[in-house]
């Protein structure tokens, strides 16, 4: 299975049309068709359903697309890393980020870093712990930001300066909005939205034995999407402070949980990882700046 064939496959999957994909790849359509047929024969699975004017992925094709995207990204990343090994002033750094207001510390550090190293090119992808650690383990990204304590056997970590505060986002005209804080009893019988990670790890340590009395209406990987359901009156969102717009015009309010529930945020990287010079220097600046912020706090 050649990397070039994976690129051919991804182009056809993206365009859903053999002719357009061939034009983009600068190959003839018969050559492209032959390569894809050889790939199907090699894997022993049908990857495409061919129609008169379009092509659709089969279930096996959808699975291969995810794997192929990671393989191509990793290959491109390796090529870029070797090209920039001697470049101490620039290069590419890849991050996978959880949702947190504290990402502002990372953004501010990168802004200051680029004043000295304008050749830095940074790439951001978002996701929950499972998504970003999978990419980190595969080598697709250099660093991940987690809202969960990392596995110290696999990763080095740097703790962000603050902890994120949990609370409830709700319509400003509901009865609960009149309270200054929200306890577990307030949530009994309510339709609740939360991330799967938060529901499985954070909320249980807050409400203890009351967990089985709470009802998860739906889960969201992005809090913003959950807030749209709250606006429609479908439920209440358990999330971090500052992730959702709760200004007076938004129609929503945030109330912290009581007792207070906080989650630490971590920047992690694989043990024994060899960084490019630019990634190494950025990491050293992050360590220094985070330490300075903690001292001031």
GROMACS .gro file of N, CA and C in nm, residues 32-89:
model
  174
   32UNK      N    1  -0.607   0.661  -1.265
   32UNK     CA    2  -0.665   0.673  -1.131
   32UNK      C    3  -0.756   0.555  -1.102
   33UNK      N    4  -0.841   0.517  -1.197
   33UNK     CA    5  -0.931   0.403  -1.178
   33UNK      C    6  -0.853   0.275  -1.153
   34UNK      N    7  -0.744   0.258  -1.225
   34UNK     CA    8  -0.661   0.138  -1.210
   34UNK      C    9  -0.599   0.131  -1.071
   35UNK      N   10  -0.551   0.245  -1.023
   35UNK     CA   11  -0.490   0.250  -0.890
   35UNK      C   12  -0.591   0.216  -0.780
   36UNK      N   13  -0.712   0.270  -0.793
   36UNK     CA   14  -0.814   0.245  -0.691
   36UNK      C   15  -0.863   0.101  -0.696
   37UNK      N   16  -0.873   0.045  -0.815
   37UNK     CA   17  -0.913  -0.095  -0.827
   37UNK      C   18  -0.807  -0.186  -0.764
   38UNK      N   19  -0.678  -0.152  -0.784
   38UNK     CA   20  -0.570  -0.229  -0.724
   38UNK      C   21  -0.575  -0.218  -0.572
   39UNK      N   22  -0.613  -0.101  -0.520
   39UNK     CA   23  -0.625  -0.083  -0.375
   39UNK      C   24  -0.738  -0.169  -0.319
   40UNK      N   25  -0.851  -0.172  -0.387
   40UNK     CA   26  -0.962  -0.257  -0.344
   40UNK      C   27  -0.923  -0.404  -0.346
   41UNK      N   28  -0.850  -0.444  -0.449
   41UNK     CA   29  -0.805  -0.584  -0.458
   41UNK      C   30  -0.708  -0.617  -0.345
   42UNK      N   31  -0.621  -0.523  -0.313
   42UNK     CA   32  -0.522  -0.546  -0.207
   42UNK      C   33  -0.589  -0.562  -0.071
   43UNK      N   34  -0.690  -0.479  -0.045
   43UNK     CA   35  -0.760  -0.484   0.084
   43UNK      C   36  -0.869  -0.590   0.086
   44UNK      N   37  -0.912  -0.634  -0.030
   44UNK     CA   38  -1.018  -0.734  -0.036
   44UNK      C   39  -1.154  -0.678   0.001
   45UNK      N   40  -1.171  -0.546  -0.013
   45UNK     CA   41  -1.297  -0.481   0.021
   45UNK      C   42  -1.334  -0.379  -0.086
   46UNK      N   43  -1.464  -0.363  -0.108
   46UNK     CA   44  -1.512  -0.261  -0.199
   46UNK      C   45  -1.515  -0.128  -0.125
   47UNK      N   46  -1.448  -0.028  -0.179
   47UNK     CA   47  -1.434   0.101  -0.112
   47UNK      C   48  -1.530   0.206  -0.163
   48UNK      N   49  -1.578   0.190  -0.286
   48UNK     CA   50  -1.665   0.289  -0.347
   48UNK      C   51  -1.789   0.223  -0.407
   49UNK      N   52  -1.900   0.298  -0.402
   49UNK     CA   53  -2.017   0.263  -0.481
   49UNK      C   54  -2.024   0.362  -0.597
   50UNK      N   55  -2.014   0.312  -0.717
   50UNK     CA   56  -2.004   0.397  -0.834
   50UNK      C   57  -2.142   0.421  -0.895
   51UNK      N   58  -2.179   0.549  -0.914
   51UNK     CA   59  -2.303   0.588  -0.979
   51UNK      C   60  -2.270   0.653  -1.113
   52UNK      N   61  -2.371   0.696  -1.183
   52UNK     CA   62  -2.350   0.753  -1.317
   52UNK      C   63  -2.259   0.875  -1.315
   53UNK      N   64  -2.284   0.965  -1.220
   53UNK     CA   65  -2.208   1.090  -1.219
   53UNK      C   66  -2.138   1.116  -1.086
   54UNK      N   67  -2.136   1.020  -0.998
   54UNK     CA   68  -2.072   1.041  -0.868
   54UNK      C   69  -2.024   0.909  -0.810
   55UNK      N   70  -1.945   0.921  -0.703
   55UNK     CA   71  -1.891   0.805  -0.633
   55UNK      C   72  -1.914   0.827  -0.484
   56UNK      N   73  -1.959   0.725  -0.414
   56UNK     CA   74  -1.980   0.733  -0.270
   56UNK      C   75  -1.897   0.627  -0.201
   57UNK      N   76  -1.851   0.660  -0.081
   57UNK     CA   77  -1.775   0.564  -0.002
   57UNK      C   78  -1.866   0.458   0.057
   58UNK      N   79  -1.819   0.334   0.058
   58UNK     CA   80  -1.886   0.228   0.134
   58UNK      C   81  -1.847   0.242   0.280
   59UNK      N   82  -1.900   0.158   0.368
   59UNK     CA   83  -1.862   0.163   0.510
   59UNK      C   84  -1.712   0.136   0.525
   60UNK      N   85  -1.661   0.042   0.445
   60UNK     CA   86  -1.518   0.014   0.449
   60UNK      C   87  -1.437   0.133   0.398
   61UNK      N   88  -1.492   0.203   0.299
   61UNK     CA   89  -1.425   0.321   0.247
   61UNK      C   90  -1.419   0.433   0.349
   62UNK      N   91  -1.528   0.449   0.426
   62UNK     CA   92  -1.531   0.552   0.531
   62UNK      C   93  -1.425   0.523   0.636
   63UNK      N   94  -1.411   0.396   0.674
   63UNK     CA   95  -1.309   0.357   0.772
   63UNK      C   96  -1.169   0.386   0.717
   64UNK      N   97  -1.144   0.350   0.591
   64UNK     CA   98  -1.013   0.373   0.532
   64UNK      C   99  -0.984   0.523   0.521
   65UNK      N  100  -1.087   0.602   0.493
   65UNK     CA  101  -1.064   0.746   0.480
   65UNK      C  102  -1.004   0.804   0.607
   66UNK      N  103  -1.058   0.766   0.722
   66UNK     CA  104  -1.005   0.818   0.849
   66UNK      C  105  -0.860   0.775   0.868
   67UNK      N  106  -0.832   0.647   0.840
   67UNK     CA  107  -0.696   0.597   0.857
   67UNK      C  108  -0.601   0.663   0.755
   68UNK      N  109  -0.648   0.679   0.633
   68UNK     CA  110  -0.564   0.738   0.529
   68UNK      C  111  -0.532   0.884   0.559
   69UNK      N  112  -0.630   0.957   0.611
   69UNK     CA  113  -0.606   1.097   0.645
   69UNK      C  114  -0.497   1.110   0.749
   70UNK      N  115  -0.501   1.022   0.851
   70UNK     CA  116  -0.397   1.024   0.955
   70UNK      C  117  -0.261   0.987   0.897
   71UNK      N  118  -0.258   0.886   0.810
   71UNK     CA  119  -0.132   0.843   0.750
   71UNK      C  120  -0.069   0.953   0.666
   72UNK      N  121  -0.150   1.019   0.584
   72UNK     CA  122  -0.099   1.125   0.498
   72UNK      C  123  -0.052   1.244   0.581
   73UNK      N  124  -0.130   1.280   0.684
   73UNK     CA  125  -0.089   1.391   0.771
   73UNK      C  126   0.042   1.360   0.840
   74UNK      N  127   0.057   1.236   0.888
   74UNK     CA  128   0.178   1.197   0.957
   74UNK      C  129   0.297   1.199   0.861
   75UNK      N  130   0.278   1.149   0.738
   75UNK     CA  131   0.386   1.149   0.640
   75UNK      C  132   0.427   1.292   0.606
   76UNK      N  133   0.329   1.380   0.587
   76UNK     CA  134   0.360   1.520   0.556
   76UNK      C  135   0.432   1.586   0.674
   77UNK      N  136   0.391   1.552   0.795
   77UNK     CA  137   0.453   1.609   0.915
   77UNK      C  138   0.599   1.564   0.925
   78UNK      N  139   0.625   1.436   0.898
   78UNK     CA  140   0.762   1.385   0.903
   78UNK      C  141   0.849   1.456   0.801
   79UNK      N  142   0.796   1.472   0.679
   79UNK     CA  143   0.872   1.541   0.574
   79UNK      C  144   0.905   1.684   0.615
   80UNK      N  145   0.805   1.753   0.670
   80UNK     CA  146   0.827   1.891   0.713
   80UNK      C  147   0.928   1.899   0.825
   81UNK      N  148   0.921   1.806   0.921
   81UNK     CA  149   1.013   1.806   1.034
   81UNK      C  150   1.158   1.790   0.987
   82UNK      N  151   1.181   1.700   0.893
   82UNK     CA  152   1.318   1.680   0.845
   82UNK      C  153   1.368   1.800   0.766
   83UNK      N  154   1.278   1.865   0.695
   83UNK     CA  155   1.318   1.983   0.620
   83UNK      C  156   1.356   2.099   0.711
   84UNK      N  157   1.299   2.099   0.834
   84UNK     CA  158   1.322   2.212   0.925
   84UNK      C  159   1.411   2.177   1.043
   85UNK      N  160   1.477   2.061   1.040
   85UNK     CA  161   1.563   2.022   1.152
   85UNK      C  162   1.675   2.122   1.175
   86UNK      N  163   1.723   2.184   1.069
   86UNK     CA  164   1.831   2.281   1.083
   86UNK      C  165   1.781   2.425   1.088
   87UNK      N  166   1.649   2.439   1.087
   87UNK     CA  167   1.589   2.573   1.090
   87UNK      C  168   1.551   2.607   1.233
   88UNK      N  169   1.630   2.692   1.297
   88UNK     CA  170   1.601   2.726   1.437
   88UNK      C  171   1.509   2.847   1.448
   89UNK      N  172   1.474   2.907   1.335
   89UNK     CA  173   1.393   3.028   1.338
   89UNK      C  174   1.249   3.006   1.292
   0.00000   0.00000   0.00000
